[in-house]
PDB file of C-alpha atoms in Angstrom:
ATOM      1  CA  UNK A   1      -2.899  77.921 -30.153  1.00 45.00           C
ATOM      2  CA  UNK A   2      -4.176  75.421 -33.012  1.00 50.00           C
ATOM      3  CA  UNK A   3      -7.059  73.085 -31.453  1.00 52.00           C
ATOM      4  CA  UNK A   4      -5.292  69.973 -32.866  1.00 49.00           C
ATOM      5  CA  UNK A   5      -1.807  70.883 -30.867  1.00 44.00           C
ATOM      6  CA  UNK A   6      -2.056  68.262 -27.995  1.00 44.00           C
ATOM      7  CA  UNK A   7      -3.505  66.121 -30.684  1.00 49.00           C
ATOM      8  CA  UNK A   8       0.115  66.530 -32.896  1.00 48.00           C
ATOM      9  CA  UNK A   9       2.003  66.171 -30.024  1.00 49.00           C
ATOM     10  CA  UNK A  10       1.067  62.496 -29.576  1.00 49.00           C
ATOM     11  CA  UNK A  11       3.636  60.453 -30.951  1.00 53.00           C
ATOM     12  CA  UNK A  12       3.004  57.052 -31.914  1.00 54.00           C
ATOM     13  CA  UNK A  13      -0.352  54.783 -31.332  1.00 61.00           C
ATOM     14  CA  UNK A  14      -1.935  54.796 -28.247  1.00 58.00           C
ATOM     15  CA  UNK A  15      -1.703  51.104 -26.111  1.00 60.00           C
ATOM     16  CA  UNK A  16      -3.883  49.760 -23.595  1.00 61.00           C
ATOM     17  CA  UNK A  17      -1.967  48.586 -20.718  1.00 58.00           C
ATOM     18  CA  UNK A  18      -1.190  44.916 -19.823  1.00 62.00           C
ATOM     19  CA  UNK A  19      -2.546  43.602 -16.455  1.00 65.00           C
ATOM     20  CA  UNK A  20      -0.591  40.958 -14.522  1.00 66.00           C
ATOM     21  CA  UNK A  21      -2.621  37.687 -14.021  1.00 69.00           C
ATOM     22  CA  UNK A  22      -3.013  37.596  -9.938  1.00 70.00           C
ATOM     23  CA  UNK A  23      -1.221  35.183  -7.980  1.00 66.00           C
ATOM     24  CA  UNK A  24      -3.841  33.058  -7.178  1.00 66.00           C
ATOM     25  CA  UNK A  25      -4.430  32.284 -11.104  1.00 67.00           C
ATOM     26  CA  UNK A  26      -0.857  30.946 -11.681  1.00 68.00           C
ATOM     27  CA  UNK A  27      -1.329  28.644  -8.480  1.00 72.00           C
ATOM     28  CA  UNK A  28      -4.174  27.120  -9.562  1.00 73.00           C
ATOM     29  CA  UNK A  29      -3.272  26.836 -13.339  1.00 70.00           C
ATOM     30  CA  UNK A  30       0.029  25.128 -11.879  1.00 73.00           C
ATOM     31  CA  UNK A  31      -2.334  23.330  -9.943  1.00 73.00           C
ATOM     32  CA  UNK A  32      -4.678  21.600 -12.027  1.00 72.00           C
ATOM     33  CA  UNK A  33      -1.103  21.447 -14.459  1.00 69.00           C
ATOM     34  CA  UNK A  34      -0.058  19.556 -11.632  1.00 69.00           C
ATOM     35  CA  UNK A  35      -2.969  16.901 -11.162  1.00 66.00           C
ATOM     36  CA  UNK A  36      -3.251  16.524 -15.007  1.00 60.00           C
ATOM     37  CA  UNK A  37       0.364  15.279 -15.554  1.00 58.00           C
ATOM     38  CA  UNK A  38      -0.222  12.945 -12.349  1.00 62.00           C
ATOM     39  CA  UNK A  39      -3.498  11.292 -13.960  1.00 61.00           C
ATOM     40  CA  UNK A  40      -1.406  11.318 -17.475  1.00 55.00           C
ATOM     41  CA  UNK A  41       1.051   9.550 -15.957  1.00 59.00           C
ATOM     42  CA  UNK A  42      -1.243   7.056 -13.364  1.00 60.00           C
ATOM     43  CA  UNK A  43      -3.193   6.133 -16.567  1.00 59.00           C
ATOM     44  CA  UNK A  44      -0.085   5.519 -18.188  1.00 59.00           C
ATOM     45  CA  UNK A  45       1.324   3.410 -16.030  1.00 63.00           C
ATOM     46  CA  UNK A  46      -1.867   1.298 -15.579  1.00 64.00           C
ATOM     47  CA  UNK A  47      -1.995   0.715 -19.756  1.00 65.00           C
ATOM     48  CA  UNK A  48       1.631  -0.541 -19.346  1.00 62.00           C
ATOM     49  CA  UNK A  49       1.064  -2.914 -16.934  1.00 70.00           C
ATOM     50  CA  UNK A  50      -2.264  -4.158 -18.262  1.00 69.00           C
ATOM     51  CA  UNK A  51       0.165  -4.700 -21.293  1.00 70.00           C
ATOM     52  CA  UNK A  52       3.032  -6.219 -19.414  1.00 75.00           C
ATOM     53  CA  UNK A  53       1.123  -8.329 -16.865  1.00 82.00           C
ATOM     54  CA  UNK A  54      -2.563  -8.619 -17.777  1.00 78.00           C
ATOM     55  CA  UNK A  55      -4.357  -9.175 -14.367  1.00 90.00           C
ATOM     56  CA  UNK A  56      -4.205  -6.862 -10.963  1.00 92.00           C
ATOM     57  CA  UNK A  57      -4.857  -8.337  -7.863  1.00 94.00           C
ATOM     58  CA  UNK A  58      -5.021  -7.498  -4.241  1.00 95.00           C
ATOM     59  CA  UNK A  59      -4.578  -9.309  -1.087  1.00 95.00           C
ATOM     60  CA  UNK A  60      -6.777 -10.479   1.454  1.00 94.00           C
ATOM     61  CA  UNK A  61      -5.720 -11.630   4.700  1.00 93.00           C
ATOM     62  CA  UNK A  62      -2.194 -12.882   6.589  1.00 93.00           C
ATOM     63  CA  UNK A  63      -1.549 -15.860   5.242  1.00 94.00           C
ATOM     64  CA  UNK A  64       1.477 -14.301   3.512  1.00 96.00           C
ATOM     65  CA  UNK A  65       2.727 -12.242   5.699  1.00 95.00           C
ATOM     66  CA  UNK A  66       5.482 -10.206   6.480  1.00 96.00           C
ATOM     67  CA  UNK A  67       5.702 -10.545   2.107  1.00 96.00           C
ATOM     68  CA  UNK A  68       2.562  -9.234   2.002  1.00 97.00           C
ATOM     69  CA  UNK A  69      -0.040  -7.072   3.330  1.00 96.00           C
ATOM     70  CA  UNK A  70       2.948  -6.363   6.049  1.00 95.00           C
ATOM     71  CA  UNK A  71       2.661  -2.223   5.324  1.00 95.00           C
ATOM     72  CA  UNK A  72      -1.331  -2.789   5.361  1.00 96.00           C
ATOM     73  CA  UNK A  73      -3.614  -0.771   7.444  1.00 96.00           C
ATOM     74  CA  UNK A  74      -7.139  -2.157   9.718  1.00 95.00           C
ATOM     75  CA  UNK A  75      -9.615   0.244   8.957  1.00 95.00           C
ATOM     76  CA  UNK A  76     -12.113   0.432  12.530  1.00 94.00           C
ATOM     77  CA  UNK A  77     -15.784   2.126  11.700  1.00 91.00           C
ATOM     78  CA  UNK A  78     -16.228   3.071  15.172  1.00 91.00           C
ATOM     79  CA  UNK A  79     -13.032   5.071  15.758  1.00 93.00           C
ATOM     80  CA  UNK A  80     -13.098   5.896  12.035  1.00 92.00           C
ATOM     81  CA  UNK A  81      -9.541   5.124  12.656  1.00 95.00           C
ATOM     82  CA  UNK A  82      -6.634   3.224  11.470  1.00 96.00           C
ATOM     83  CA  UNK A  83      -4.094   0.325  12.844  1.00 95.00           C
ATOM     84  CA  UNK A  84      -1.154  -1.264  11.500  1.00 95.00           C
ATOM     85  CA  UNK A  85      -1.511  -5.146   9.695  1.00 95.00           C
ATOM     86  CA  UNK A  86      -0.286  -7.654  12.066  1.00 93.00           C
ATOM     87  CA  UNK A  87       0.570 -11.308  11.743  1.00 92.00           C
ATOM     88  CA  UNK A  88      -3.038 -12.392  13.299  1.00 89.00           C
ATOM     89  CA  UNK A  89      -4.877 -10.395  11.205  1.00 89.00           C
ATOM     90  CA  UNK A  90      -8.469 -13.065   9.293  1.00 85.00           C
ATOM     91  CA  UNK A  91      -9.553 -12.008   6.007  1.00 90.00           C
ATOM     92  CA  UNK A  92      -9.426  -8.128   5.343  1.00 94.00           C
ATOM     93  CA  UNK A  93     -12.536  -5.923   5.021  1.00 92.00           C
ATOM     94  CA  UNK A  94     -14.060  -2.594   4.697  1.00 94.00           C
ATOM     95  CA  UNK A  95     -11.930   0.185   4.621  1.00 95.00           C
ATOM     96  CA  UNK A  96      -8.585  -1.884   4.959  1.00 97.00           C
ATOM     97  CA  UNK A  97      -5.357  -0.688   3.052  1.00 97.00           C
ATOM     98  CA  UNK A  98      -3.765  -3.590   1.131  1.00 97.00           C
ATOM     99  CA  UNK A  99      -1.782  -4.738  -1.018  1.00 97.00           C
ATOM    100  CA  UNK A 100      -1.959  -4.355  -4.848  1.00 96.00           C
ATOM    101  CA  UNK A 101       0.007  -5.666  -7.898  1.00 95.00           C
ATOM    102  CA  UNK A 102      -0.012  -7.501 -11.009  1.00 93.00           C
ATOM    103  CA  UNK A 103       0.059 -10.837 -12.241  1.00 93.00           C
ATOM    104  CA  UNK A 104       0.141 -12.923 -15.354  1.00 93.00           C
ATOM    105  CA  UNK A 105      -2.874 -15.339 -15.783  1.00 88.00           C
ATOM    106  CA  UNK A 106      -4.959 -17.417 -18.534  1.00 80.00           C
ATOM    107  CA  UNK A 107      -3.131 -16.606 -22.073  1.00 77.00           C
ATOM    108  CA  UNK A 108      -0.468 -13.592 -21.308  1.00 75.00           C
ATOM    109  CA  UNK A 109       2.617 -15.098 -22.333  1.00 76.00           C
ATOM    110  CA  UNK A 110       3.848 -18.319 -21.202  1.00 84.00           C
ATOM    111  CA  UNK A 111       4.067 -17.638 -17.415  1.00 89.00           C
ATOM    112  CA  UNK A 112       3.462 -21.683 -16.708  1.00 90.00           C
ATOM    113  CA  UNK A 113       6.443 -22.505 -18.282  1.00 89.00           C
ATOM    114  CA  UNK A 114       8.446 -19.238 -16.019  1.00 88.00           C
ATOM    115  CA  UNK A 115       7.358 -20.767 -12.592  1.00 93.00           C
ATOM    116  CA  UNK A 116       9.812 -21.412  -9.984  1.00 95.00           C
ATOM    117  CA  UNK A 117      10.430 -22.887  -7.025  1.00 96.00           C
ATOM    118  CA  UNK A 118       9.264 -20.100  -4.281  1.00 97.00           C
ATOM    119  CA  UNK A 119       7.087 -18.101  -6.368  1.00 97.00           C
ATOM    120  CA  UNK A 120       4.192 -16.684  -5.436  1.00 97.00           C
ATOM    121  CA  UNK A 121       1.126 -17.888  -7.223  1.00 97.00           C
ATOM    122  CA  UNK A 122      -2.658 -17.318  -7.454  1.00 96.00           C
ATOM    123  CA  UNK A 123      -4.965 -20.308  -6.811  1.00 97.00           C
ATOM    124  CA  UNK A 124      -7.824 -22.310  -6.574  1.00 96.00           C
ATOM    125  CA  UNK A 125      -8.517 -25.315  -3.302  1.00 96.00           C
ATOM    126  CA  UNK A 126      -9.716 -28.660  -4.516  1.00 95.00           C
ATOM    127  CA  UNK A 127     -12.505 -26.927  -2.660  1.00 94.00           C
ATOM    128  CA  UNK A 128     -13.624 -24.757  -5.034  1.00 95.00           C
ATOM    129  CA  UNK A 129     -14.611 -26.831  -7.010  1.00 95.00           C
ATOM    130  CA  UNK A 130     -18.209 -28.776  -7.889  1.00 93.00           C
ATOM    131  CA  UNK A 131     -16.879 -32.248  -8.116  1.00 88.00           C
ATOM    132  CA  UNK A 132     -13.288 -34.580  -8.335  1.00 85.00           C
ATOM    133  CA  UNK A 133     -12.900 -33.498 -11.840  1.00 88.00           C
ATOM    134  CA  UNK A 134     -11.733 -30.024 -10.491  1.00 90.00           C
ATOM    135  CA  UNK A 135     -13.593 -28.974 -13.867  1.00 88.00           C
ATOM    136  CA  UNK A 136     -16.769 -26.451 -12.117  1.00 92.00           C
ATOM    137  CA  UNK A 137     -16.219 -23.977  -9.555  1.00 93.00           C
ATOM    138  CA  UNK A 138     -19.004 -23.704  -7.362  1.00 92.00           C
ATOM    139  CA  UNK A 139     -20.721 -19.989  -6.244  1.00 87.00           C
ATOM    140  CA  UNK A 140     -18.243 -19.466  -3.265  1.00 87.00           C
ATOM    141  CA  UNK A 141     -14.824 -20.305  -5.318  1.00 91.00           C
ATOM    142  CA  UNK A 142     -12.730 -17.370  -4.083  1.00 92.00           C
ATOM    143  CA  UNK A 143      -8.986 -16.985  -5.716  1.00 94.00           C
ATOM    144  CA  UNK A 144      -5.792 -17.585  -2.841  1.00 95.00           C
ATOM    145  CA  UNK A 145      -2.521 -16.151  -2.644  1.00 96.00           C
ATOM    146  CA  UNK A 146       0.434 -18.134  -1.422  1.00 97.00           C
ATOM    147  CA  UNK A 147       3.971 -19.799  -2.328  1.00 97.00           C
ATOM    148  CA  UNK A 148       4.693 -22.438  -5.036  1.00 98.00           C
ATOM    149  CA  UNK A 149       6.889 -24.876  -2.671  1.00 98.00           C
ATOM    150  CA  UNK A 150       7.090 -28.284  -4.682  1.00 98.00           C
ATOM    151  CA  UNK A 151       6.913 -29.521  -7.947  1.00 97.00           C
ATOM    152  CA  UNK A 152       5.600 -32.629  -9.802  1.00 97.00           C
ATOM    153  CA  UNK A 153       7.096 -35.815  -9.266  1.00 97.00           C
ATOM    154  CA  UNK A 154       8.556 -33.876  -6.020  1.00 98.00           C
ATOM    155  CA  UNK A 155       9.036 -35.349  -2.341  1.00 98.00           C
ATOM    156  CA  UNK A 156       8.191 -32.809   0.117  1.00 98.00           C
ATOM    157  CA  UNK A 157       8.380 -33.444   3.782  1.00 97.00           C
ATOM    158  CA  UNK A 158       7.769 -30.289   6.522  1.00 94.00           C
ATOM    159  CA  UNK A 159       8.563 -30.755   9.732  1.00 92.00           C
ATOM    160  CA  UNK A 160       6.990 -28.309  12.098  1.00 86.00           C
ATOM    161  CA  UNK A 161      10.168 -28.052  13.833  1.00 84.00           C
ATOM    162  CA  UNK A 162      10.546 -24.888  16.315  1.00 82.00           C
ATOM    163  CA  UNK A 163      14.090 -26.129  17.448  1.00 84.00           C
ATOM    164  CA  UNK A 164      15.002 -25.668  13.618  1.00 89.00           C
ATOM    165  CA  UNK A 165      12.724 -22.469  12.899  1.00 90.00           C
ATOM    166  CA  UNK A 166       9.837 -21.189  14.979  1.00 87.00           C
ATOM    167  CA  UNK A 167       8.033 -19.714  12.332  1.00 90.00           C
ATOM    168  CA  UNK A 168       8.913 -21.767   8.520  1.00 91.00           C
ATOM    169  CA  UNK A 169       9.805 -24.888  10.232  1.00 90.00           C
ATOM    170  CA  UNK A 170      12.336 -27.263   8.212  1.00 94.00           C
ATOM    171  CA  UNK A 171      10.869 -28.237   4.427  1.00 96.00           C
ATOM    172  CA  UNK A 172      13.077 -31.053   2.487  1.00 97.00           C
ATOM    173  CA  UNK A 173      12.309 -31.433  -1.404  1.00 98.00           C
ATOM    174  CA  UNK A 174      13.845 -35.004  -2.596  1.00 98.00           C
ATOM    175  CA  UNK A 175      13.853 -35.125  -6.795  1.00 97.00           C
ATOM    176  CA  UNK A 176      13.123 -37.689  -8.689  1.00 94.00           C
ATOM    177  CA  UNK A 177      16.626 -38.787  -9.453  1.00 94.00           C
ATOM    178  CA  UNK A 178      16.832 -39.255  -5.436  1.00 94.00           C
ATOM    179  CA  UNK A 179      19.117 -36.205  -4.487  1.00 97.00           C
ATOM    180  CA  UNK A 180      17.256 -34.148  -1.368  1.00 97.00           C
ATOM    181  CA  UNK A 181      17.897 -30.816  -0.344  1.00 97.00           C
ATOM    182  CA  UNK A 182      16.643 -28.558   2.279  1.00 96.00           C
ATOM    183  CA  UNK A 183      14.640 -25.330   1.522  1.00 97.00           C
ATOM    184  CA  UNK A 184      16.228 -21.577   2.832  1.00 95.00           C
ATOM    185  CA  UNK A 185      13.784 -20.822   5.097  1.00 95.00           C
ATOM    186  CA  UNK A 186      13.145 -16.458   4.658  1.00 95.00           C
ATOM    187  CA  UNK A 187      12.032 -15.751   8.031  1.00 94.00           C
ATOM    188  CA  UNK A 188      12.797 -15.407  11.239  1.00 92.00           C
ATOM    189  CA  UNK A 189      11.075 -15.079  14.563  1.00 90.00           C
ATOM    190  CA  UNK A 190      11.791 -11.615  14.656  1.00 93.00           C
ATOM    191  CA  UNK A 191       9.963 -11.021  10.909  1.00 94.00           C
ATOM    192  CA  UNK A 192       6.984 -11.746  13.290  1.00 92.00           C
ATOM    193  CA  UNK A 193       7.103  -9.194  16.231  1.00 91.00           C
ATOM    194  CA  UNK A 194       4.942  -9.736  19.365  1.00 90.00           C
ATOM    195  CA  UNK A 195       1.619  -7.489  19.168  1.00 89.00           C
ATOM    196  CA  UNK A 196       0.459  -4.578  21.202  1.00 88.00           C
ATOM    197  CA  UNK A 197      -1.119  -6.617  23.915  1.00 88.00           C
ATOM    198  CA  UNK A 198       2.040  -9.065  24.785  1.00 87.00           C
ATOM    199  CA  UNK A 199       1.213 -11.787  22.238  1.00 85.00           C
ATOM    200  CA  UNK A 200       3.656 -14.305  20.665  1.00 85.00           C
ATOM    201  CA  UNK A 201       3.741 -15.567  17.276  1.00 86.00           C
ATOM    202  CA  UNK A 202       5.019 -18.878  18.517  1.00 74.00           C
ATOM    203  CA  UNK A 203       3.357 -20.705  21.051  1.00 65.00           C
ATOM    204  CA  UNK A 204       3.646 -24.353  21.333  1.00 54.00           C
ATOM    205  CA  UNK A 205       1.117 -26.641  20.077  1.00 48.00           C
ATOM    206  CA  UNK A 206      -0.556 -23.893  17.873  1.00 55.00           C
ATOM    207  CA  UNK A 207      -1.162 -24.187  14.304  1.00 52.00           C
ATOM    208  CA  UNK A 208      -3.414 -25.134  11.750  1.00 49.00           C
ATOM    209  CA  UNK A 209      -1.558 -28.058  10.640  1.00 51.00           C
ATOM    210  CA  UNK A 210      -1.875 -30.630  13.536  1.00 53.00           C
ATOM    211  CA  UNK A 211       0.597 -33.200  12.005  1.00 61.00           C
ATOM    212  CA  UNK A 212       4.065 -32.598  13.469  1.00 74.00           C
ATOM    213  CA  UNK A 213       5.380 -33.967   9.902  1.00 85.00           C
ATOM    214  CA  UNK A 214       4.186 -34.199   6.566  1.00 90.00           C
ATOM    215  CA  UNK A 215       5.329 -36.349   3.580  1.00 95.00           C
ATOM    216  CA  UNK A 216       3.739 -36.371   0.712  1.00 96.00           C
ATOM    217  CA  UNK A 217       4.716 -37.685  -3.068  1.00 97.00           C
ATOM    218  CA  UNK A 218       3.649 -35.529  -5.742  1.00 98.00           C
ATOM    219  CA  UNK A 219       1.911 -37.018  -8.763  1.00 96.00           C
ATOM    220  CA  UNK A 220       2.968 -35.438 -12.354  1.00 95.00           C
ATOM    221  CA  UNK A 221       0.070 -32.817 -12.253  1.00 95.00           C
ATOM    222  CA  UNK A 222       0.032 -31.945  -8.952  1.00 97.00           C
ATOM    223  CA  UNK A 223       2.394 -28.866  -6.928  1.00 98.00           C
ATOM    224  CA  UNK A 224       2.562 -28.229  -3.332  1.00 98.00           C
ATOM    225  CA  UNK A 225       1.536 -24.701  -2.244  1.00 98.00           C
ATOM    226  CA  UNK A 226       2.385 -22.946   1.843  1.00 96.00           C
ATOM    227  CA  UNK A 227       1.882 -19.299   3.036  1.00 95.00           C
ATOM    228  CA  UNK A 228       4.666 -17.682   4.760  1.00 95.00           C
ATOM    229  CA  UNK A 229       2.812 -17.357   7.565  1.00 93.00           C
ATOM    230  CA  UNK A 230       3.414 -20.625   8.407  1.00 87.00           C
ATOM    231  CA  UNK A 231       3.268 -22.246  12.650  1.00 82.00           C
ATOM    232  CA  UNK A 232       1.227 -19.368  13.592  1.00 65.00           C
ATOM    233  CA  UNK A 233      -1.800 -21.002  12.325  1.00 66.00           C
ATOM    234  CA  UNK A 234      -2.324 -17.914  10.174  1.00 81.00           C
ATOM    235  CA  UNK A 235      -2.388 -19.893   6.658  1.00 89.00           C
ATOM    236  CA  UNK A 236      -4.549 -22.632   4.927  1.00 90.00           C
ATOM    237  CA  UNK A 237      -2.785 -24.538   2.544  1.00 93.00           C
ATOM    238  CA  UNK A 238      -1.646 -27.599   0.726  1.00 95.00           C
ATOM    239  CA  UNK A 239      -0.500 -28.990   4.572  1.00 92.00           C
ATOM    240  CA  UNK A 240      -4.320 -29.093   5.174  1.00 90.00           C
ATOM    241  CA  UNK A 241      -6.102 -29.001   1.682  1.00 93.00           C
ATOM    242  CA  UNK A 242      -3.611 -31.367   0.016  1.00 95.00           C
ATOM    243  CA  UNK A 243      -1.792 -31.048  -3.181  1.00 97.00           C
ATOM    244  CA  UNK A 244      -3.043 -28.525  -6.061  1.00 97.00           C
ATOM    245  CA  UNK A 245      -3.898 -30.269  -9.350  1.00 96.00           C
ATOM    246  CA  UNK A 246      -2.098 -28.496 -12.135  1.00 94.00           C
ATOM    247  CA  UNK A 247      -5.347 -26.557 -13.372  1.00 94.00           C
ATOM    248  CA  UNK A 248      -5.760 -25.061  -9.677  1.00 96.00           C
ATOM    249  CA  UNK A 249      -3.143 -22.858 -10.491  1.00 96.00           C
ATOM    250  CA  UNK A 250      -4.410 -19.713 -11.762  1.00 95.00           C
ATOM    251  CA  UNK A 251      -1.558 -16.947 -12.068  1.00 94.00           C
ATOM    252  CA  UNK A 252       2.065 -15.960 -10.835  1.00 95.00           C
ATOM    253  CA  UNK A 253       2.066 -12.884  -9.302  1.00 96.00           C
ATOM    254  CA  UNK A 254       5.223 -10.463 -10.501  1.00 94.00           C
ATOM    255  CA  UNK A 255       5.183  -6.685  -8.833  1.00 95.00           C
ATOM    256  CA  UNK A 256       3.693  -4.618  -6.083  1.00 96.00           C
ATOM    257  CA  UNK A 257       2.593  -1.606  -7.031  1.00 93.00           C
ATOM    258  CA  UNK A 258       0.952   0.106  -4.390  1.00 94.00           C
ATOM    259  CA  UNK A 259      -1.831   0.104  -2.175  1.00 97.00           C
ATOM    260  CA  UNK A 260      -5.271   0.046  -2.245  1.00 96.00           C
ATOM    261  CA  UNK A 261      -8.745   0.475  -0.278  1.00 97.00           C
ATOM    262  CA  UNK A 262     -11.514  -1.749  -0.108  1.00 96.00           C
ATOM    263  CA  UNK A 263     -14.776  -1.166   0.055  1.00 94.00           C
ATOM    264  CA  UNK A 264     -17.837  -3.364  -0.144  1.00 90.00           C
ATOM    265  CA  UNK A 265     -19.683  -3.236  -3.383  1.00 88.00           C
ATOM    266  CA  UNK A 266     -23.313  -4.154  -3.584  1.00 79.00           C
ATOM    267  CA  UNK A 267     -24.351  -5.962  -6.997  1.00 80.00           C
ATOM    268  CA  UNK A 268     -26.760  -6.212  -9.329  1.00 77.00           C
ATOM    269  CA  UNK A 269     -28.075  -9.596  -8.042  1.00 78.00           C
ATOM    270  CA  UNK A 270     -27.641  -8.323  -4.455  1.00 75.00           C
ATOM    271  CA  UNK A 271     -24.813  -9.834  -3.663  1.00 79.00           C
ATOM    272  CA  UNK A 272     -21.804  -8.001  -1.683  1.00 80.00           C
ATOM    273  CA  UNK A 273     -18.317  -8.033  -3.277  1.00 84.00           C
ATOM    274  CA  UNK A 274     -15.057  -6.626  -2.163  1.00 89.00           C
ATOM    275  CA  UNK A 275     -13.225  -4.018  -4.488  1.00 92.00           C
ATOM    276  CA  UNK A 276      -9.860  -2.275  -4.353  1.00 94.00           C
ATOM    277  CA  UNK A 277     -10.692   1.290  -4.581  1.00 94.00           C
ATOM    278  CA  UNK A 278      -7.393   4.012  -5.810  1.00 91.00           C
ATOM    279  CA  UNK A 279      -5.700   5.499  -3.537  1.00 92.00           C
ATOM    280  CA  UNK A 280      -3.291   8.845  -4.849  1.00 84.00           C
ATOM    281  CA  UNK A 281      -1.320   8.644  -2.062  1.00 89.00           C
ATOM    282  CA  UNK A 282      -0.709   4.693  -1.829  1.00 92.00           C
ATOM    283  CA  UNK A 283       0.920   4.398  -5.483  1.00 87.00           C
ATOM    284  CA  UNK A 284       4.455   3.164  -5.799  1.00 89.00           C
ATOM    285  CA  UNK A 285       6.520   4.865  -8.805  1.00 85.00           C
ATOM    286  CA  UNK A 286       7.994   2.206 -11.482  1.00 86.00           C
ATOM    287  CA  UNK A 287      11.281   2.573  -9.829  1.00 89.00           C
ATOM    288  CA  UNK A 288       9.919   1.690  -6.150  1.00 91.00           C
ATOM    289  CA  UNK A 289       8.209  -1.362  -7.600  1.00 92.00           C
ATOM    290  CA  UNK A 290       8.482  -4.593  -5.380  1.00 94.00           C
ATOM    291  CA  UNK A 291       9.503  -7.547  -7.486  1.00 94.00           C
ATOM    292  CA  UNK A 292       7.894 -11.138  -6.335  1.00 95.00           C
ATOM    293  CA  UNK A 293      10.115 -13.357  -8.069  1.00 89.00           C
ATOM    294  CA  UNK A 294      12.228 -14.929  -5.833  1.00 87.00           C
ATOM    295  CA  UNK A 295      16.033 -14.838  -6.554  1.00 80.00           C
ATOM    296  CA  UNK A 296      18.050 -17.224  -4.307  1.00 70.00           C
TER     297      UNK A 296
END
């Protein structure tokens, strides 16, 4: 038998064969697939709102609650543990869960001329400021949150009427051609549920504002400003700190868009700030935005 027989028997080339990737590899490529399309798509979304609304912001505090900060989370070091926002709820810290959106401020588009009565609005106290001019803010200026009530050249008068409604009282606007009408009020007493321990959100005699009624006459740069937290002495506002001078007003605030964590930031000059740190798991997709603009 020839030596080359086996040799002529071979038909066609030789090929190595294929190995199938292991199952492990295709869940980890689909994976990291996965977390790249999420951060394509997060980073994305932030350049479009940058674009669309200029300025994020977060909230701090009750003073608009249940509207916002109403899904928040109390973060408590000790427990390393986490409660629900309530309606009595000071200024948020460490480790809370907020609220986060975006607003238009300062030169994106004409958003003073697209205010309305009932929007929500970013601000400055007469405070805040150095001097009368309301020109300086001095070192502890910090921004507020709440909702643009009257107008210039406006009447408003709010009675802190429980027999009317416990919690937004009764708020009259009278224009300058004379003609009054009374605000919708949003809330009710059971937008403000009793807490874990028995506590009511109305109690007689208890609030911030210690005038029953309140009447004031609105000069042509000046706007009247209240949280929605309103009798339950949970929100500082033009009732105490007097109209806002048209300057004051800072931004309107347009969407939620999720949630976010603070944490306290240590800076250069050794000062401590508060920053809203990402959370994955508390971002809202475009179509579960929350608008802010009020439609009647």
């Amino acid at each position: 038998m020839p030596d080359n027989y086996l040799e002529n028997q071979v038909l066609g080339e030789i090929k190595p064969l294929k190995k199938k990737p292991k199952w492990w590899v295709i869940v980890i490529d689909v994976i990291l697939l996965v977390i790249f399309l999420a951060v394509l798509a997060v980073s994305s979304n932030v350049v479009y709102l940058s674009a669309k609304y200029g300025e994020p912001f977060y909230v701090s505090g009750a003073s608009m609650y249940p509207t916002l900060n109403s899904n928040g989370f109390r973060y408590n070091k000790s427990t390393d543990s986490y409660t629900p926002l309530t309606w009595n709820i000071g200024d948020n810290g460490d480790g809370d869960i907020v609220d986060y959106g975006w607003a238009k401020s300062k030169e994106k588009g004409n958003w003073k001329a697209d205010l309305h009565r009932y929007d929500i609005v970013i601000v400055y106290y007469p405070s805040d400021y150095t001097d009368k001019t309301y020109s300086t803010l001095n070192a502890s200026a910090s921004l507020k949150i709440k909702r643009l009530i009257a107008f210039p050249g406006e009447t408003i008068k709010f009675e802190n009427d429980p027999a009317y409604n416990p919690v937004w009282g009764k708020t009259t606007i009278t224009h300058e051609d004379g003609t009054s009408e009374v605000l919708p009020n949003l809330y009710t007493l059971d937008d403000f549920p009793d807490l874990p321990d028995g506590t009511k959100y109305y109690i007689e005699g208890r609030s911030t504002v210690t005038k029953t009624t309140i009447e004031t006459k609105l000069k042509d740069d000046e706007y009247f400003v209240m949280g929605d937290n309103r009798i339950g002495a949970h929100s500082d506002d033009s009732r105490n700190v007097g109209p806002l001078k048209d300057n004051m007003i800072q931004g309107k605030a347009y969407v939620l868009t999720g949630m976010r964590k603070l944490a306290y930031v240590q800076k250069e000059d050794g000062t401590i700030v508060k920053e809203p740190k990402f959370l994955l798991n508390k971002i809202r997709m475009p179509w579960d935005y929350i608008s802010l603009e009020y439609k009647a």
